[in-house]
Coordinates of C-alpha atoms in Angstrom, one line a residue:
M1426 CA -11.3 26.3 8.1
M1427 CA -8.7 23.9 6.7
T1428 CA -8.4 23.3 3.0
L1429 CA -8.5 19.6 2.4
P1430 CA -8.0 17.5 -0.8
L1431 CA -11.1 15.6 0.0
V1432 CA -14.5 15.6 -1.7
C1433 CA -17.8 14.2 -0.4
P1434 CA -18.4 10.7 -1.8
T1435 CA -22.2 11.5 -2.0
C1436 CA -22.3 14.8 -3.7
A1437 CA -18.7 15.6 -4.7
L1438 CA -18.6 18.9 -2.8
P1439 CA -15.4 19.8 -0.9
L1440 CA -15.1 18.4 2.5
H1441 CA -14.2 20.4 5.6
Q1442 CA -13.2 19.3 9.1
H1443 CA -14.7 20.1 12.4
E1444 CA -12.0 21.4 14.7
A1445 CA -13.6 19.8 17.8
S1446 CA -14.8 16.4 16.5
K1447 CA -12.3 16.0 13.6
G1448 CA -15.2 14.7 11.5
F1449 CA -15.6 15.7 7.9
Y1450 CA -18.6 17.5 6.4
C1451 CA -19.7 19.2 3.2
E1452 CA -22.0 22.2 2.6
A1453 CA -24.8 19.7 1.7
K1454 CA -24.7 18.5 5.3
H1455 CA -23.2 15.1 4.7
H1456 CA -21.2 14.1 7.7
F1457 CA -18.4 11.5 8.1
D1458 CA -17.1 10.9 11.6
R1459 CA -14.1 8.9 12.6
L1460 CA -15.2 5.4 13.7
E1461 CA -14.1 3.8 16.9
Q1462 CA -12.1 1.4 14.8
G1463 CA -9.8 4.4 13.9
Y1464 CA -10.8 5.2 10.3
Y1465 CA -13.2 7.4 8.3
P1466 CA -15.9 5.8 6.2
L1467 CA -15.9 8.0 3.1
V1468 CA -18.6 6.1 1.3
K1469 CA -21.9 7.3 -0.1
V1470 CA -24.6 7.9 2.5
K1471 CA -27.1 5.1 2.6
A1472 CA -25.3 3.2 -0.1
K1473 CA -23.6 -0.2 0.2
T1474 CA -20.0 0.0 -0.9
P1475 CA -18.3 -3.2 -2.2
Q1476 CA -15.4 -4.1 0.0
S1477 CA -12.6 -6.6 0.1
S1478 CA -11.3 -8.4 3.1
I1479 CA -7.9 -9.8 3.9
S1480 CA -8.1 -13.1 5.7
R1481 CA -7.0 -13.2 9.3
Q1482 CA -4.4 -15.9 8.4
Q1483 CA -2.9 -13.7 5.7
M1484 CA -2.9 -10.6 8.0
R1485 CA -1.2 -12.4 10.8
A1486 CA 1.4 -14.0 8.5
R1487 CA 2.1 -10.6 6.8
Q1488 CA 2.5 -8.8 10.1
F1489 CA 4.7 -11.4 11.6
L1490 CA 7.0 -11.4 8.6
L1491 CA 7.3 -7.6 8.2
Q1492 CA 7.9 -7.0 11.9
S1493 CA 10.6 -9.7 11.9
G1494 CA 12.7 -7.5 9.6
V1495 CA 13.1 -10.0 6.8
F1496 CA 12.2 -7.3 4.2
Q1497 CA 14.5 -4.6 5.7
P1498 CA 16.5 -4.2 2.4
L1499 CA 13.3 -3.2 0.7
V1500 CA 12.3 -0.9 3.5
D1501 CA 15.7 0.8 3.3
T1502 CA 15.3 1.4 -0.4
L1503 CA 11.9 2.8 0.0
Q1504 CA 13.0 5.2 2.7
Q1505 CA 15.8 6.6 0.6
Q1506 CA 13.5 6.9 -2.5
M1507 CA 10.8 8.8 -0.6
L1508 CA 13.4 11.0 1.0
A1509 CA 14.7 12.0 -2.4
L1510 CA 11.2 12.8 -3.6
T1511 CA 10.2 14.9 -0.6
A1512 CA 13.3 16.6 0.8
T1513 CA 13.4 19.4 -1.6
A1514 CA 9.6 20.2 -1.6
E1515 CA 8.8 23.9 -1.0
H1516 CA 5.2 23.4 0.0
E1517 CA 3.0 21.0 2.0
I1518 CA 3.3 17.5 0.8
N1519 CA 0.2 15.3 0.2
W1520 CA 1.1 11.7 0.2
L1521 CA -1.5 9.0 -0.6
D1522 CA -0.8 5.3 0.2
Y1523 CA -3.2 3.3 -2.1
Q1524 CA -4.4 0.1 -0.5
C1525 CA -2.3 0.8 2.6
G1526 CA -3.0 -2.5 4.3
D1527 CA -1.9 -2.5 7.9
G1528 CA 0.3 0.6 7.2
F1529 CA 3.7 -1.1 7.9
Y1530 CA 5.6 0.4 5.0
L1531 CA 3.9 3.8 5.4
T1532 CA 4.9 3.9 9.1
Q1533 CA 8.5 2.9 8.5
I1534 CA 9.0 5.5 5.8
H1535 CA 7.2 8.3 7.7
Q1536 CA 9.3 7.7 10.8
Y1537 CA 12.5 7.8 8.7
L1538 CA 11.5 11.0 7.0
M1539 CA 10.8 12.7 10.3
S1540 CA 14.1 11.5 11.7
E1541 CA 15.9 13.0 8.7
G1542 CA 14.4 16.4 9.6
I1543 CA 11.8 17.0 6.9
T1544 CA 10.5 20.4 7.8
Q1545 CA 7.7 21.1 5.4
P1546 CA 4.2 19.9 6.5
M1547 CA 3.2 16.5 5.3
A1548 CA -0.4 15.2 5.1
V1549 CA -0.5 11.4 4.8
W1550 CA -3.6 9.6 3.6
G1551 CA -4.0 5.8 3.7
V1552 CA -7.0 4.3 1.8
S1553 CA -8.3 0.7 1.5
D1554 CA -11.5 -1.1 0.7
A1555 CA -10.6 -3.7 3.4
E1556 CA -11.9 -2.6 6.8
N1557 CA -10.0 -5.2 8.8
A1558 CA -6.8 -3.9 7.3
L1559 CA -7.6 -0.4 8.3
F1560 CA -8.5 -1.5 11.8
A1561 CA -5.0 -3.2 12.0
A1562 CA -3.4 0.0 10.7
S1563 CA -5.2 2.1 13.3
K1564 CA -4.2 -0.3 16.1
A1565 CA -0.6 0.0 15.0
N1566 CA -0.8 3.9 15.3
T1567 CA -0.1 4.4 11.6
P1568 CA 0.7 8.1 11.1
A1569 CA -2.0 8.7 8.5
S1570 CA -5.6 9.7 8.1
L1571 CA -7.1 6.3 7.3
I1572 CA -10.0 6.1 4.9
F1573 CA -12.4 3.3 4.0
C1574 CA -13.6 3.9 0.5
S1575 CA -14.1 2.4 -2.9
T1576 CA -10.6 2.3 -4.5
K1577 CA -12.3 2.7 -7.9
V1578 CA -13.6 6.2 -7.0
L1579 CA -11.2 7.9 -4.6
P1580 CA -12.6 10.7 -2.4
F1581 CA -9.9 13.2 -3.4
T1582 CA -9.8 16.2 -5.7
N1583 CA -8.1 16.1 -9.1
H1584 CA -4.4 16.8 -9.1
S1585 CA -4.1 16.9 -5.2
M1586 CA -1.4 14.4 -4.4
D1587 CA 2.3 15.0 -4.6
V1588 CA 3.2 11.3 -4.1
V1589 CA 1.1 8.1 -4.5
T1590 CA 2.6 4.9 -3.2
L1591 CA 1.5 1.4 -4.1
F1592 CA 3.3 -1.1 -2.0
D1593 CA 0.9 -4.0 -2.1
A1594 CA -1.3 -3.2 -5.0
P1595 CA -0.9 -2.9 -8.8
I1596 CA -2.0 0.2 -10.7
K1597 CA -5.6 -0.3 -11.8
G1598 CA -7.9 2.1 -13.5
Q1599 CA -7.2 5.9 -13.7
E1600 CA -7.8 7.0 -10.1
C1601 CA -4.2 7.1 -9.0
L1602 CA -3.4 9.1 -12.1
R1603 CA -6.4 11.4 -11.7
V1604 CA -5.5 12.5 -8.1
L1605 CA -1.7 12.9 -8.9
K1606 CA -0.4 16.4 -9.5
E1607 CA 1.2 17.2 -12.8
A1608 CA 4.6 17.3 -11.1
G1609 CA 3.8 14.3 -8.9
R1610 CA 5.3 10.9 -8.7
I1611 CA 3.9 7.3 -8.3
V1612 CA 6.1 4.9 -6.4
L1613 CA 5.3 1.3 -7.3
V1614 CA 6.7 -1.8 -5.7
Q1615 CA 6.3 -4.9 -7.8
P1616 CA 7.7 -8.4 -6.8
S1617 CA 9.7 -9.9 -9.7
N1618 CA 9.1 -13.4 -11.1
Q1619 CA 12.1 -14.5 -9.1
H1620 CA 10.5 -13.5 -5.8
L1621 CA 10.1 -16.5 -3.4
W1622 CA 11.3 -18.7 -6.2
Q1623 CA 11.9 -21.8 -4.0
I1624 CA 8.4 -21.6 -2.6
K1625 CA 6.9 -21.1 -6.0
Q1626 CA 8.6 -24.3 -7.2
H1627 CA 6.4 -26.2 -4.7
V1628 CA 3.3 -24.5 -6.0
Y1629 CA 4.0 -24.6 -9.7
P1630 CA 5.4 -27.9 -10.9
D1631 CA 6.4 -26.7 -14.3
L1632 CA 7.8 -23.4 -13.2
V1633 CA 10.1 -21.6 -15.7
E1634 CA 11.8 -18.3 -15.4
K1635 CA 10.2 -15.5 -17.3
P1636 CA 11.0 -11.8 -17.6
S1637 CA 8.9 -9.5 -15.5
Q1638 CA 6.3 -7.5 -17.2
L1639 CA 5.2 -4.0 -16.3
N1640 CA 2.0 -2.5 -17.6
I1641 CA 2.1 1.3 -17.3
P1642 CA -1.0 3.4 -17.9
K1643 CA -0.9 6.1 -20.6
R1644 CA 0.6 9.4 -19.5
L1645 CA 3.0 7.7 -17.1
S1646 CA 6.7 7.1 -17.9
I1647 CA 9.4 5.5 -15.9
E1648 CA 11.6 8.0 -14.1
S1649 CA 13.7 5.4 -12.3
Q1650 CA 13.7 1.7 -11.7
Q1651 CA 15.7 -0.1 -9.1
Q1652 CA 15.9 -3.8 -8.4
V1653 CA 16.1 -4.9 -4.7
S1654 CA 17.3 -8.5 -4.5
F1655 CA 18.4 -10.4 -1.4
E1656 CA 18.4 -13.9 0.1
I1657 CA 17.2 -15.0 3.5
D1658 CA 17.2 -18.2 5.5
V1659 CA 13.8 -19.2 6.7
T1660 CA 12.3 -22.0 8.8
G1661 CA 9.4 -24.0 7.4
E1662 CA 7.0 -22.0 9.5
Q1663 CA 8.3 -18.8 8.1
A1664 CA 8.1 -20.2 4.6
V1665 CA 4.4 -20.9 5.1
N1666 CA 3.9 -17.4 6.4
L1667 CA 5.6 -16.0 3.3
L1668 CA 3.3 -18.3 1.2
D1669 CA 0.2 -17.0 3.0
S1670 CA 1.2 -13.4 2.4
S1671 CA 1.7 -14.0 -1.3
L1672 CA -0.7 -13.5 -4.2
F1673 CA -0.4 -17.2 -5.2
A1674 CA -1.3 -18.7 -1.8
W1675 CA -4.7 -19.8 -3.0
R1676 CA -3.0 -22.3 -5.3
A1677 CA -1.4 -24.3 -2.5
N1678 CA -3.4 -27.2 -1.1
D1679 CA -2.8 -28.9 2.2
E1680 CA -0.2 -31.3 0.8
I1681 CA 1.9 -28.5 -0.7
R1682 CA 1.7 -26.5 2.5
H1683 CA 2.9 -29.5 4.4
Q1684 CA 5.8 -29.9 2.0
I1685 CA 6.8 -26.3 2.4
K1686 CA 6.5 -26.4 6.2
S1687 CA 8.5 -29.6 6.6
S1688 CA 11.9 -28.2 6.0
P1689 CA 13.8 -24.9 6.2
I1690 CA 14.9 -23.0 3.1
S1691 CA 18.5 -21.7 2.9
G1692 CA 19.0 -18.7 0.6
L1693 CA 15.3 -18.0 -0.3
K1694 CA 15.3 -15.5 -3.1
C1695 CA 13.5 -12.2 -2.5
E1696 CA 13.4 -9.7 -5.3
F1697 CA 11.4 -6.5 -6.0
E1698 CA 11.3 -3.8 -8.5
V1699 CA 11.0 -0.3 -7.0
I1700 CA 9.7 1.9 -9.8
V1701 CA 9.2 5.7 -9.8
L1702 CA 6.6 6.9 -12.4
K1703 CA 5.9 10.4 -13.6
K1704 CA 3.3 12.0 -15.8
S1705 CA 4.5 12.4 -19.4

């Protein structure tokens, strides 16, 4: 019987895995099988779990952009950062990707780690409360156990994760901190205020430069912080795709979208902060 870092979302007892079916179960006989869509629904039995959804337009725009390689400098930085955090581990690594989306960053990093000869076992978990994102991650053969759950109450034991990554989500609440081991790390990617600056200028008429702000929960301190900044040339179509994949897309009406789409952008600013946090 495998020892898993999972707990039953219904009764909080430890979960085990059937060797044959690969489904999860607890001693109270709650069962959670892998759905045809490729993920496990670790939600309370007979309870309705609030969920989010990523629009089809936003999903397609994000996938098109990421697969085109425009964010490769960010991918390169994340690969090196995760290699530094995992290469010297002397035990099995539990890696949780919080709000994993379609699994793009997770897949790129995992493939790189395997190519670098990581020898210790690695269990990778991807969680999201957006079922359509998990379906996309499964179709893309993301190398993780994909779990649909409430991100406010994660189905993991206390202090079970060596690394928690947040590539497309801010740190909210205490769950990421609760599941993190005392010697664990959180890797956070945060776009700076300069990110997609020329596109923002269409959306915010009175846009002014402001310093980036980082709100860190108590018991976490910054171990390292690295800025990843680069410029890309994009067509109007690509610029709209970047807009659709951003957090401020809802502010752009049809007129603004037409303005952005009507002309290419030379030297579009892309800028991220890659931050490694540890418990203090």
